[in-house]
Structure formats: C-alpha cells, structure tokens
Amino acid sequence: MDYIKVNNKRIAIDKNVLYLESFNIGKISEIKRLKRLSNLRELYLEKNKIAEIERFDHLVNLKKLHLEANNIIEIKGLDFLVNLIELELRGNQIVIIKGLYKLNNLKRLDLSVNRISKIEGLENLTNLEYLDLSHNQIVEIEGLERLKNLKILDLSNNPILEVNGLENLNNLSQLTLNETKIPQKPNLDYLPKLENVYYKPL
C-alpha cells in the first residue's frame, strides 16, 4: 500500500483511490507526491478550501474526481484527464461553464449549487448520461442539443421561465424541474424515453 503526506498526516492510498475529505487543503499542490500517483483512479477532495484547480497533467488514468464544497470559481486544469467519467463540482462558486471541452468520456457531471446563469461549454460531452445543474441562476434551457446520450437532467431551483431546447435528447428518461418559474407542467411527449418528470412550481 502506498502513502502520501497531507498536513503532516500520513494517508493511505488503497486500490488507487485517495480520500482527502475535510483536510483543510487550500491548494492541490499541498498534497505531496500527488504527481507520482499516475495510476490513481479516484480522487476525493470535497469539503476543503480549494479555490483553484491546478493542473492534473500527471493523473491521466483518473476516472473519478470529486471537488464538492470548495471555493472554486473557474473550471480549468482538467485537459489531460481524458479518461475521466465522473466529475463532481457541487457547492462551489463557479459562474461560467468552461474547461470541459476535452473530457468527452465524461458520463456524470454535477455542477449544482453554483452561480451559473447560462448553460454552455458542454457541446463536446457527447457521452454524458447524468447532468445536475440545479440550484443555479439559469433562466433559459439551451446548449444541450448535442448531449444525445443524456438520461438524467436536473434543472430544479433555477429561475427558468419555459421548457425548450430538449428536442434532441431522445434518451432522456428523467427530468427534474422543481422550484422553477415554469407556470405549468410541460408536455414533453416528443421525448420517447422520458419516464419521470418531477415538477413542483415555486
């Protein structure tokens, strides 16, 4: 079993998975020897104080990256994580969706509880199956046209006024629209695989 040191604590790396939840980490560079862990598959850094995503060039085999509940403002430094299938960024300070263009193997993306006002920067994530954009400041549903493998979409708790932009999502099976400004439950019969629509107005 391999070990690394964080804040003078010795942390075990078990089966290429590293958990560093609530370690008071301010910068990813504080994690000594992280650059040597090229075989790391899963990295959990939630509930720290990370404000900037530093470059992850060396973690080319990473499959899951969790950065929930930090202070991240901008998505960057992920270009080399081409094998990433799960990215969790819930509960940060992100305003603009960008820096994801090369992550075309991504299947799960959580950007909920941020400060996003526009859906953009997702056009290359054609393998995405799960997308959570709830608890943001989104007014219009757009930028999803190429996400043809999307199965689950959560847009709840946004000031959305109407439902549009979903016409190409033929694999969508679950849509959540709770706590929006949409005046009535929409008719989405044109989505062939849609099974569950959760709608509760403000």
Coordinates of C-alpha atoms in Angstrom, one line a residue:
M1 CA 0.0 0.0 0.0
D2 CA 1.3 3.5 -0.9
Y3 CA 1.1 6.6 1.3
I4 CA 1.2 10.3 0.9
K5 CA 1.5 13.2 3.4
V6 CA -1.0 16.0 3.8
N7 CA -0.8 18.5 6.6
N8 CA 1.7 16.3 8.4
K9 CA -0.7 13.3 8.3
R10 CA 0.2 10.0 6.6
I11 CA -2.7 9.0 4.3
A12 CA -3.0 5.5 2.8
I13 CA -3.8 5.0 -0.9
D14 CA -5.9 1.9 -1.2
K15 CA -6.5 0.3 -4.6
N16 CA -5.7 3.5 -6.5
V17 CA -8.3 5.5 -4.5
L18 CA -7.4 8.6 -2.4
Y19 CA -9.8 10.2 0.0
L20 CA -8.9 13.7 1.3
E21 CA -12.3 14.9 2.5
S22 CA -12.2 17.8 5.0
F23 CA -8.5 18.1 5.3
N24 CA -8.4 21.9 5.2
I25 CA -6.5 21.9 2.0
G26 CA -6.1 25.3 0.3
K27 CA -4.1 24.3 -2.7
I28 CA -3.9 21.0 -4.5
S29 CA -0.1 21.5 -4.6
E30 CA -0.1 21.0 -0.8
I31 CA -0.7 17.2 -1.5
K32 CA 2.9 16.0 -1.5
R33 CA 3.8 13.3 -4.0
L34 CA 0.5 13.5 -5.8
K35 CA 2.4 13.9 -9.1
R36 CA 3.8 10.4 -8.7
L37 CA 0.4 8.8 -8.5
S38 CA -0.1 8.3 -12.2
N39 CA -2.2 5.1 -11.6
L40 CA -4.7 6.9 -9.4
R41 CA -8.2 6.1 -10.5
E42 CA -10.3 8.0 -7.9
L43 CA -9.6 11.3 -6.1
Y44 CA -11.9 12.7 -3.4
L45 CA -11.1 16.3 -2.3
E46 CA -14.5 17.5 -1.2
K47 CA -15.1 19.9 1.8
N48 CA -11.7 21.6 1.6
K49 CA -10.7 25.2 0.9
I50 CA -9.5 24.8 -2.7
A51 CA -10.0 27.9 -4.8
E52 CA -8.2 26.9 -7.9
I53 CA -7.9 23.7 -9.9
E54 CA -4.2 23.3 -10.6
R55 CA -3.1 21.2 -13.5
F56 CA -3.7 17.5 -13.2
D57 CA -1.4 16.6 -16.1
H58 CA 0.1 13.5 -14.3
L59 CA -3.2 11.9 -13.4
V60 CA -4.1 10.6 -16.8
N61 CA -5.7 7.4 -15.6
L62 CA -8.2 9.2 -13.2
K63 CA -11.8 8.1 -13.6
K64 CA -13.5 10.0 -10.8
L65 CA -12.7 13.4 -9.4
H66 CA -14.7 14.9 -6.5
L67 CA -14.3 18.6 -5.7
E68 CA -17.6 19.3 -4.0
A69 CA -17.9 22.1 -1.3
N70 CA -14.8 24.0 -2.1
N71 CA -14.2 27.6 -3.2
I72 CA -13.6 27.0 -6.9
I73 CA -14.5 29.9 -9.2
E74 CA -13.2 28.7 -12.5
I75 CA -13.0 25.2 -14.1
K76 CA -9.5 24.7 -15.6
G77 CA -6.5 22.4 -15.5
L78 CA -8.5 19.3 -16.5
D79 CA -7.4 19.0 -20.1
F80 CA -5.3 15.9 -19.6
L81 CA -8.0 13.9 -17.7
V82 CA -9.3 12.3 -20.9
N83 CA -10.3 9.1 -19.1
L84 CA -12.5 10.9 -16.6
I85 CA -16.0 9.6 -16.4
E86 CA -17.3 11.3 -13.2
L87 CA -16.7 15.0 -12.2
E88 CA -18.4 16.4 -9.1
L89 CA -18.2 20.2 -8.6
R90 CA -21.3 20.8 -6.5
G91 CA -21.3 23.6 -4.0
N92 CA -18.6 25.9 -5.3
Q93 CA -18.6 29.5 -6.7
I94 CA -18.5 28.6 -10.5
V95 CA -20.0 31.3 -12.7
I96 CA -19.2 30.1 -16.2
I97 CA -19.1 26.5 -17.5
K98 CA -15.8 26.1 -19.4
G99 CA -12.7 24.0 -19.4
L100 CA -14.5 20.7 -20.1
Y101 CA -14.1 20.5 -23.9
K102 CA -11.6 17.6 -23.8
L103 CA -13.5 15.5 -21.3
N104 CA -15.5 13.6 -23.9
N105 CA -15.6 10.4 -21.9
L106 CA -17.4 12.1 -19.1
K107 CA -20.7 10.3 -18.1
R108 CA -21.6 12.1 -14.9
L109 CA -21.3 15.9 -14.2
D110 CA -22.6 17.7 -11.1
L111 CA -22.5 21.5 -11.3
S112 CA -25.3 22.1 -8.8
V113 CA -25.3 24.8 -6.1
N114 CA -23.0 27.2 -8.0
R115 CA -23.6 30.6 -9.6
I116 CA -24.1 29.6 -13.2
S117 CA -26.5 31.7 -15.3
K118 CA -26.0 30.1 -18.8
I119 CA -25.8 26.5 -20.0
E120 CA -22.7 26.5 -22.2
G121 CA -19.4 24.7 -22.8
L122 CA -21.0 21.2 -22.8
E123 CA -21.2 20.6 -26.5
N124 CA -18.3 18.1 -26.6
L125 CA -19.6 15.9 -23.7
T126 CA -21.5 13.6 -26.1
N127 CA -21.2 10.6 -23.7
L128 CA -22.8 12.4 -20.8
E129 CA -25.6 10.5 -19.1
Y130 CA -26.2 12.5 -15.9
L131 CA -26.2 16.2 -15.6
D132 CA -27.1 18.2 -12.5
L133 CA -27.5 21.9 -12.9
S134 CA -29.9 22.5 -10.0
H135 CA -29.6 25.4 -7.6
N136 CA -28.0 27.9 -10.0
Q137 CA -29.2 31.1 -11.7
I138 CA -30.2 29.6 -15.1
V139 CA -33.0 31.4 -17.0
E140 CA -33.0 29.5 -20.3
I141 CA -32.6 25.9 -21.3
E142 CA -30.0 25.9 -24.0
G143 CA -26.7 24.3 -25.1
L144 CA -27.8 20.7 -24.6
E145 CA -28.5 19.8 -28.3
R146 CA -25.5 17.5 -28.7
L147 CA -26.0 15.6 -25.4
K148 CA -27.9 12.8 -27.1
N149 CA -26.9 10.2 -24.5
L150 CA -28.2 12.2 -21.6
K151 CA -30.6 10.1 -19.4
I152 CA -31.0 12.2 -16.2
L153 CA -31.2 16.0 -16.1
D154 CA -31.8 18.1 -13.0
L155 CA -32.7 21.8 -13.6
S156 CA -34.6 22.4 -10.3
N157 CA -34.2 25.6 -8.3
N158 CA -33.4 27.8 -11.2
P159 CA -35.4 30.9 -12.4
I160 CA -36.3 29.1 -15.7
L161 CA -39.4 30.5 -17.4
E162 CA -40.2 27.9 -20.1
V163 CA -39.1 24.5 -21.3
N164 CA -37.3 24.4 -24.7
G165 CA -34.0 23.1 -26.1
L166 CA -34.7 19.4 -25.2
E167 CA -35.8 18.3 -28.6
N168 CA -32.7 16.2 -29.4
L169 CA -32.5 14.4 -26.0
N170 CA -34.1 11.2 -27.2
N171 CA -32.5 9.1 -24.4
L172 CA -33.7 11.3 -21.6
S173 CA -35.6 9.3 -19.0
Q174 CA -35.8 11.6 -16.0
L175 CA -36.2 15.4 -15.9
T176 CA -36.5 17.4 -12.7
L177 CA -38.0 20.9 -12.8
N178 CA -38.9 21.6 -9.2
E179 CA -38.9 25.1 -7.9
T180 CA -38.6 26.9 -11.2
K181 CA -40.7 29.7 -12.7
I182 CA -42.3 27.4 -15.3
P183 CA -46.0 28.2 -14.9
Q184 CA -47.3 24.7 -15.5
K185 CA -46.1 21.1 -16.1
P186 CA -44.8 20.9 -19.6
N187 CA -46.0 18.5 -22.3
L188 CA -42.9 16.5 -23.3
D189 CA -44.5 13.7 -25.4
Y190 CA -41.8 14.3 -28.0
L191 CA -39.2 12.7 -25.8
P192 CA -39.6 9.0 -26.5
K193 CA -37.9 7.5 -23.4
L194 CA -39.0 10.1 -20.8
E195 CA -40.5 8.2 -17.8
N196 CA -40.3 10.6 -14.9
V197 CA -40.9 14.4 -14.9
Y198 CA -40.7 16.0 -11.5
Y199 CA -42.4 19.3 -11.4
K200 CA -43.2 21.5 -8.4
P201 CA -43.6 25.3 -9.1
L202 CA -42.3 28.0 -6.8

